[in-house]
JSON list of C-alpha atoms in Angstrom, two decimals:
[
{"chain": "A", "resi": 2, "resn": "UNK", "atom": "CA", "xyz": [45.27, 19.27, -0.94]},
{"chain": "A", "resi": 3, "resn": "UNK", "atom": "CA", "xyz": [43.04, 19.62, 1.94]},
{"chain": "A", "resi": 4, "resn": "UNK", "atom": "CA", "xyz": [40.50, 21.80, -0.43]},
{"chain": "A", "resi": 5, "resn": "UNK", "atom": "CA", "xyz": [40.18, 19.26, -3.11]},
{"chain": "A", "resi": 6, "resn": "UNK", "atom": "CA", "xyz": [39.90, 15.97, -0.46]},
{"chain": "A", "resi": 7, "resn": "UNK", "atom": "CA", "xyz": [37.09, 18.53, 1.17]},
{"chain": "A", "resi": 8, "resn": "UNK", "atom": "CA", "xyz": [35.28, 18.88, -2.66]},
{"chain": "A", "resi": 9, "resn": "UNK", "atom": "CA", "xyz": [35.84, 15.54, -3.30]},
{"chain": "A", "resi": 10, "resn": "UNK", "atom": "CA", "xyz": [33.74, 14.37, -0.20]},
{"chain": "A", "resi": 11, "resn": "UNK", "atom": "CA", "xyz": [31.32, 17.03, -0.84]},
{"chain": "A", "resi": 12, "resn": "UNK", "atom": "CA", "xyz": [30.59, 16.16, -4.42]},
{"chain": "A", "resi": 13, "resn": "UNK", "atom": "CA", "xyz": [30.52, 12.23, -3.34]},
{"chain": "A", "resi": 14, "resn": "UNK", "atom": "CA", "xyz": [27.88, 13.19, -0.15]},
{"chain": "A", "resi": 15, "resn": "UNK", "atom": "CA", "xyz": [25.96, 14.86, -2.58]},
{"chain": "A", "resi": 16, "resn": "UNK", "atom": "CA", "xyz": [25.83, 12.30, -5.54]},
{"chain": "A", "resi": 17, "resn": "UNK", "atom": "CA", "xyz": [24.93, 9.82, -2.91]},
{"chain": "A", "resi": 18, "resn": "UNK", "atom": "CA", "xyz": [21.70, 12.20, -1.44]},
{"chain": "A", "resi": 19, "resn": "UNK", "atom": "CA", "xyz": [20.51, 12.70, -4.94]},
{"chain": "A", "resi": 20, "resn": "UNK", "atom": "CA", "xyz": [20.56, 9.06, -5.89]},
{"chain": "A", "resi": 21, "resn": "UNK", "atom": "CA", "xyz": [18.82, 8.36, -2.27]},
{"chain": "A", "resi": 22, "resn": "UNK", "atom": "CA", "xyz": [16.22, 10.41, -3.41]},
{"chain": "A", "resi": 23, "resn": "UNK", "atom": "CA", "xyz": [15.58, 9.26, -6.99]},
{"chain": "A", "resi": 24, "resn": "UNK", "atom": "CA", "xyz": [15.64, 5.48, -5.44]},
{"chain": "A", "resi": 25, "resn": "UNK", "atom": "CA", "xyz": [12.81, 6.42, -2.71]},
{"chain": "A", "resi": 26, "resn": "UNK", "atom": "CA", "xyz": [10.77, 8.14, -5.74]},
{"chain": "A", "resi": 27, "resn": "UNK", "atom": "CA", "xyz": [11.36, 5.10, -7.64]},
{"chain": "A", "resi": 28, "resn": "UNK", "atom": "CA", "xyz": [9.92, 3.21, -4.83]},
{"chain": "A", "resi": 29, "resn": "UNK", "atom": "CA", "xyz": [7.28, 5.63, -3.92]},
{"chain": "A", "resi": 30, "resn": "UNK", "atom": "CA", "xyz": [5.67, 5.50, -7.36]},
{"chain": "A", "resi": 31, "resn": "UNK", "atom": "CA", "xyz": [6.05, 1.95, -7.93]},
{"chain": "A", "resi": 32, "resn": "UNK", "atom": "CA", "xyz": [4.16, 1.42, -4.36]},
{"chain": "A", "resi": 33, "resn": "UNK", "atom": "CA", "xyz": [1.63, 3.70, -5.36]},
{"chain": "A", "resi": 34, "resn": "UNK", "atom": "CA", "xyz": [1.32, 1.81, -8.72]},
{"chain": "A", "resi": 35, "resn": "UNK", "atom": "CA", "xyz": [0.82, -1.38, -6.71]},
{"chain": "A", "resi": 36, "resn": "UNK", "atom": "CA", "xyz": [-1.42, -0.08, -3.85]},
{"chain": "A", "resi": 37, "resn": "UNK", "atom": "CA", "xyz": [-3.63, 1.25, -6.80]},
{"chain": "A", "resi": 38, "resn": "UNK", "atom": "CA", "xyz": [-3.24, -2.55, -8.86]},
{"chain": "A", "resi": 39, "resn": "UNK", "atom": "CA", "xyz": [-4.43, -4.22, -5.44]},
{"chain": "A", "resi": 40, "resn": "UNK", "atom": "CA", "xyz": [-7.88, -2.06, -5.40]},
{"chain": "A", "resi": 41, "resn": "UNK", "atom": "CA", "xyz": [-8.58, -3.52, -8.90]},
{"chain": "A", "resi": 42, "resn": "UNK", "atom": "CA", "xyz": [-7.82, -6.54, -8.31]},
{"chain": "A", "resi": 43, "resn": "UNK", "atom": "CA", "xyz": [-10.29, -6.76, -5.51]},
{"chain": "A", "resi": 44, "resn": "UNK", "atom": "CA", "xyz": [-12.85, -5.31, -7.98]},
{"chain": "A", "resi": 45, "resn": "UNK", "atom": "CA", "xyz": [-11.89, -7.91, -10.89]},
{"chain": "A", "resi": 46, "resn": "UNK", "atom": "CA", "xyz": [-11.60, -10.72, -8.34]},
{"chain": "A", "resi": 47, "resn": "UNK", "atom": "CA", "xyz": [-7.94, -11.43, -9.33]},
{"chain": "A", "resi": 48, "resn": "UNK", "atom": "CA", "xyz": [-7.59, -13.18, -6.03]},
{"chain": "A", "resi": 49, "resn": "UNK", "atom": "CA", "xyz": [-3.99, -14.67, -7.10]},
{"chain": "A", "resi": 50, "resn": "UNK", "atom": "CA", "xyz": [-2.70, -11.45, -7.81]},
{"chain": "A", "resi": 51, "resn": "UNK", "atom": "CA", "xyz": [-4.13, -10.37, -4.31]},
{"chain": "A", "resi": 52, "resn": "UNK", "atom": "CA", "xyz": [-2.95, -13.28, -2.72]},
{"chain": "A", "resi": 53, "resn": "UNK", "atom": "CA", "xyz": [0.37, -12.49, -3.88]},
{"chain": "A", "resi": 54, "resn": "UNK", "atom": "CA", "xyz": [0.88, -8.81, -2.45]},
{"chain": "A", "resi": 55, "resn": "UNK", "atom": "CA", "xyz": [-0.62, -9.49, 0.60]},
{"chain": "A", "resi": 56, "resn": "UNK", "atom": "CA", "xyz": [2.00, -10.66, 2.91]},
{"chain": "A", "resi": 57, "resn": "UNK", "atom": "CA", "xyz": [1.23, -13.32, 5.32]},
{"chain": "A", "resi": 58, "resn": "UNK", "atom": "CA", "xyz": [0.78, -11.84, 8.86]},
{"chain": "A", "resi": 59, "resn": "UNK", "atom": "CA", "xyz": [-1.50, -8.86, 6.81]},
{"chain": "A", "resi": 60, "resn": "UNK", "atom": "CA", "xyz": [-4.16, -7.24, 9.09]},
{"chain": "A", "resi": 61, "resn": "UNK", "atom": "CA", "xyz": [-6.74, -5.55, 7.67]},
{"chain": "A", "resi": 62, "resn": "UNK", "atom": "CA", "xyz": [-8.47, -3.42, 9.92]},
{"chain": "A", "resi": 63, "resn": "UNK", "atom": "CA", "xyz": [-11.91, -2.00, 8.16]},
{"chain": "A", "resi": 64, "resn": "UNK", "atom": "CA", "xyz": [-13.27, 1.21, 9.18]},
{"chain": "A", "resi": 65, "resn": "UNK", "atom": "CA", "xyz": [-16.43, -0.42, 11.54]},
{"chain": "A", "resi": 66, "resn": "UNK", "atom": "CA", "xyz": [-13.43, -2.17, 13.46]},
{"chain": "A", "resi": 67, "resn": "UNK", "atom": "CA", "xyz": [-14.10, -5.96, 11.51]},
{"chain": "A", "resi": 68, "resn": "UNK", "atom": "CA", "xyz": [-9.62, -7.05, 11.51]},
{"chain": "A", "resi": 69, "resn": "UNK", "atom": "CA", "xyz": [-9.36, -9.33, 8.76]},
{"chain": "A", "resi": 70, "resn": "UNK", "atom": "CA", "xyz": [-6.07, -11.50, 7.79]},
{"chain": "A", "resi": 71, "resn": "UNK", "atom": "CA", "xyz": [-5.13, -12.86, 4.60]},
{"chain": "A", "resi": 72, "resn": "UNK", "atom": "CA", "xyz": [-7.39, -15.92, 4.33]},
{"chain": "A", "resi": 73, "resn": "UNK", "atom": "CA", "xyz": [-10.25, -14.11, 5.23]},
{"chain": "A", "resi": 74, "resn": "UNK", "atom": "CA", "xyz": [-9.72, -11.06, 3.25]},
{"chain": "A", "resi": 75, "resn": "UNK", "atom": "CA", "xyz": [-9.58, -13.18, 0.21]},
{"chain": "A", "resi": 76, "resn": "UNK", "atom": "CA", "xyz": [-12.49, -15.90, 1.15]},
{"chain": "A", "resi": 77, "resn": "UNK", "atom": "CA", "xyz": [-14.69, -13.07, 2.02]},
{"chain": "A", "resi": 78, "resn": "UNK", "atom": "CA", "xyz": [-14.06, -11.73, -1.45]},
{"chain": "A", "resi": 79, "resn": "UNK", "atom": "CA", "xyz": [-14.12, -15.47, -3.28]},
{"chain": "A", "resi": 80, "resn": "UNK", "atom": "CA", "xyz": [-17.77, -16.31, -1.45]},
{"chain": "A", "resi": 81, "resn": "UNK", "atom": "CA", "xyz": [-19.16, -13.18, -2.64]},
{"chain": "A", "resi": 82, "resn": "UNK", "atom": "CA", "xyz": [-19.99, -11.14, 0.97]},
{"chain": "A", "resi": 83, "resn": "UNK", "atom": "CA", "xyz": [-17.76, -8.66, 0.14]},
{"chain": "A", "resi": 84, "resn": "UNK", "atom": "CA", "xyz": [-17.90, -7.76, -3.65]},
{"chain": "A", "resi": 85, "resn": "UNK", "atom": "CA", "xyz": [-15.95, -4.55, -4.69]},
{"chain": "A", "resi": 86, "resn": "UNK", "atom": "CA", "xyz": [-17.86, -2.94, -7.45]},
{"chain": "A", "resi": 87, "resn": "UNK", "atom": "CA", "xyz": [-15.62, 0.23, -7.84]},
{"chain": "A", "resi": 88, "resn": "UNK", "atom": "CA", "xyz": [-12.76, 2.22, -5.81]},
{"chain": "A", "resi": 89, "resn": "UNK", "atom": "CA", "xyz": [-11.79, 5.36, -6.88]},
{"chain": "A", "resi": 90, "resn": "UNK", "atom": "CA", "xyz": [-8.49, 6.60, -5.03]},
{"chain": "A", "resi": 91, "resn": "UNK", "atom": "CA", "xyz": [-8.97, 10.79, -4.85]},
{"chain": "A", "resi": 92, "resn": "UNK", "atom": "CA", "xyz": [-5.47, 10.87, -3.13]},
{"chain": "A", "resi": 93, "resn": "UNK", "atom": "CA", "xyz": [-2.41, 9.29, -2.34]},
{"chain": "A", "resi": 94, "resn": "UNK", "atom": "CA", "xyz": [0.79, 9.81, -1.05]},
{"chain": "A", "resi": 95, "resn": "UNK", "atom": "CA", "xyz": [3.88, 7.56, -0.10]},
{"chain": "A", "resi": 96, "resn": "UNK", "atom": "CA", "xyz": [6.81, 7.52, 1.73]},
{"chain": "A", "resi": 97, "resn": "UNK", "atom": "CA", "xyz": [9.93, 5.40, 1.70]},
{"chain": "A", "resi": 98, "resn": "UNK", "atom": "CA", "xyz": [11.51, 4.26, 5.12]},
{"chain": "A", "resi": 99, "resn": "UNK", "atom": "CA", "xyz": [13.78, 1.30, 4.99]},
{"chain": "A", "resi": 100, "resn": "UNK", "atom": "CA", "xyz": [12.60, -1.75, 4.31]},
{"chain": "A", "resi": 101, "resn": "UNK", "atom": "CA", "xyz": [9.22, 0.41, 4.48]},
{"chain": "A", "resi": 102, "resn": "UNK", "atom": "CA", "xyz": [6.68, 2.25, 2.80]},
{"chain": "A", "resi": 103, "resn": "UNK", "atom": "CA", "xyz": [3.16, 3.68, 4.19]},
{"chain": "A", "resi": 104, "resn": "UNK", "atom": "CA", "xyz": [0.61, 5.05, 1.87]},
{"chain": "A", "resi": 105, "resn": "UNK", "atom": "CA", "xyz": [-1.58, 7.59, 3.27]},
{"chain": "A", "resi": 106, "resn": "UNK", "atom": "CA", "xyz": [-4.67, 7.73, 1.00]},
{"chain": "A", "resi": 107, "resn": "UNK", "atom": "CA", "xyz": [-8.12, 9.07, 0.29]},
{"chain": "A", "resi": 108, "resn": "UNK", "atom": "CA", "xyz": [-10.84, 7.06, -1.60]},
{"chain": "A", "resi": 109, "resn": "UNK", "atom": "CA", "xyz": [-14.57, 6.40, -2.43]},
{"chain": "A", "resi": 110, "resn": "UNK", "atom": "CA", "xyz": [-15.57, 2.09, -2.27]},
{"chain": "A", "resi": 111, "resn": "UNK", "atom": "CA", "xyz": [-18.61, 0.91, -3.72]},
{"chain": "A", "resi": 112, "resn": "UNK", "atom": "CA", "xyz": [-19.67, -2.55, -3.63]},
{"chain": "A", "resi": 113, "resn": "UNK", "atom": "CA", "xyz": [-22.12, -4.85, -1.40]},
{"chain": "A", "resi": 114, "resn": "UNK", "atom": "CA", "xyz": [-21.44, -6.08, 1.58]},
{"chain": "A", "resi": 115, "resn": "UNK", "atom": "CA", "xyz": [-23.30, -9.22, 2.86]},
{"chain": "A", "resi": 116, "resn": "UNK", "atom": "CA", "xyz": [-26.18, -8.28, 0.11]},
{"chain": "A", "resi": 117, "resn": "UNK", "atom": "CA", "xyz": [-26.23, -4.59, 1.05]},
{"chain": "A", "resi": 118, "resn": "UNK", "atom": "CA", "xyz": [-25.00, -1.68, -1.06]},
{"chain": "A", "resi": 119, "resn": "UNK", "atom": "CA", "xyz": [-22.07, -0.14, 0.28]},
{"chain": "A", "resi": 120, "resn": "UNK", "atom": "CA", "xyz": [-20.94, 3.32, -0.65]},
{"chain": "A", "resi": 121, "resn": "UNK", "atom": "CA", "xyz": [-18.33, 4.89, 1.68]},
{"chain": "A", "resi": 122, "resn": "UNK", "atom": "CA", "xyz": [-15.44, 7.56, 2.24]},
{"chain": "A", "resi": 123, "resn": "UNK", "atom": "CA", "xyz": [-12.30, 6.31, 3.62]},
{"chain": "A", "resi": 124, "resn": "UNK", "atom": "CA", "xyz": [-9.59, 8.00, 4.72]},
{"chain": "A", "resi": 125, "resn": "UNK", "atom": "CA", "xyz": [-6.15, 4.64, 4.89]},
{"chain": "A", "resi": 126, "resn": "UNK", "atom": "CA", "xyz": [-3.26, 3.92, 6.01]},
{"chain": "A", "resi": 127, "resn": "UNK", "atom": "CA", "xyz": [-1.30, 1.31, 4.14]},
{"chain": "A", "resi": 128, "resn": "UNK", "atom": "CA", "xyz": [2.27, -0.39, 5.33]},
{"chain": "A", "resi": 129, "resn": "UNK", "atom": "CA", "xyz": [4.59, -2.02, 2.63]},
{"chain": "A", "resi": 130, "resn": "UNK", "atom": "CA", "xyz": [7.47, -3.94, 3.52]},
{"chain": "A", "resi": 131, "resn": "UNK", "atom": "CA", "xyz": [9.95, -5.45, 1.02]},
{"chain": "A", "resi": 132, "resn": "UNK", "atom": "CA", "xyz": [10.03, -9.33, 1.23]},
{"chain": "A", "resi": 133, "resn": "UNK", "atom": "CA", "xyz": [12.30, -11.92, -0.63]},
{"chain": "A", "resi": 134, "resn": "UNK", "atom": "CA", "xyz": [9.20, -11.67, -3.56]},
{"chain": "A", "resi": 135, "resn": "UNK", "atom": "CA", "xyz": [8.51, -7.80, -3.95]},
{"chain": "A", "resi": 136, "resn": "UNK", "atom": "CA", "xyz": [6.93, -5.62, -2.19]},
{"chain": "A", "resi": 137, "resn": "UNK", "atom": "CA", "xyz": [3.93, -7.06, 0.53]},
{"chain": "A", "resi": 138, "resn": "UNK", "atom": "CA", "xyz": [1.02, -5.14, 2.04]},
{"chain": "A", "resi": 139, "resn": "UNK", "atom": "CA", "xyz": [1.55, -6.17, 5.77]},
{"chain": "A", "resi": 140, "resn": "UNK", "atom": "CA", "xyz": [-0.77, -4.19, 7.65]},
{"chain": "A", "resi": 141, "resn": "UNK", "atom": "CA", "xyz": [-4.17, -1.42, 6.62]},
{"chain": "A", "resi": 142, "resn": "UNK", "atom": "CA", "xyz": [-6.09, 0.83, 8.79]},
{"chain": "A", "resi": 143, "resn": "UNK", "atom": "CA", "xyz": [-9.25, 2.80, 7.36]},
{"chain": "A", "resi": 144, "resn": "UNK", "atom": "CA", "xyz": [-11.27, 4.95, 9.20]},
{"chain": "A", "resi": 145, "resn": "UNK", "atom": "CA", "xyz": [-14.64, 6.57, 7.55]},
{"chain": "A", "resi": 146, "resn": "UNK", "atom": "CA", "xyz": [-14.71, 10.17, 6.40]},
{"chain": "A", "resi": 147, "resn": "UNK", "atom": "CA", "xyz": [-18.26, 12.66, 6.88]}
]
C-alpha cells in the first residue's frame, strides 16, 4: 500500500512540474509576442495600444541615461521627437517568475531623434508583471552595444 501511495504522489509531483512548465512557455511566448507587438506599435504610432501595455509606474531608462515614464514615453512619440522608423529584434529570450517575466533582448532601432537620424545597437532588459488587464511593461533598461 505504501508503494502505490509513493507512485501515486510521484506521478501527481510530476504531472504538476510538466504542466508548470508548459504554463511558463505559454507565458514566455505570449510575452515575447507582446514585447515584439510593443516595438511596432511605437513604429506605427499605435499610441493606444502602447498606452495600454505600459503599466503606470513604467520607467524607461534609454541607453544615454534619458528615464522616461509613461506620459512622456508616449508624448515624446505623439510630438514627433522621437519617431521609430524600424526595430528589428536579433534576439530574445524570456523567463517566467511569478507574477513576473523579464525579457533579455538584442536589437537594431532606427528612427530620428529630435531631427537627427538614429541608428543604434541595444542590448534590453524588459520586466512584465501581470495586472488585473494583462500583462504590463513596468520597467526597461537598454544599454548600447559596439
Amino acid at each position: 500500500m505504501k508503494r502505490l501511495l509513493f507512485l501515486l504522489l510521484l506521478i501527481s509531483t510530476v504531472h504538476a512540474s510538466a504542466q508548470k512548465a508548459m504554463d511558463e512557455s505559454a507565458t514566455e511566448k505570449f510575452v515575447l509576442k507582446l514585447h515584439e507587438a510593443k516595438f511596432r506599435w511605437m513604429v506605427n504610432k499605435r499610441l493606444d495600444s502602447l498606452n495600454n501595455m505600459l503599466d503606470e509606474r513604467v520607467q524607461y531608462v534609454h541607453s544615454n541615461g534619458w528615464i522616461q515614464n509613461k506620459k512622456e514615453v508616449i508624448e515624446d512619440i505623439r510630438s514627433g521627437k522621437l519617431t521609430m522608423t524600424n526595430v528589428k529584434v536579433t534576439e530574445a529570450k524570456a523567463r517566467v517568475y511569478k507574477g513576473f517575466v523579464i525579457v533579455n533582448g538584442k536589437g537594431i532601432f532606427s528612427g530620428i531623434m529630435d531631427g537627427k537620424p538614429l541608428d543604434i545597437s541595444l542590448l534590453y532588459t524588459e520586466v512584465y508583471a501581470k495586472r488585473q488587464n494583462g500583462w504590463l511593461l513596468v520597467s526597461r533598461h537598454a544599454n548600447k552595444l559596439q
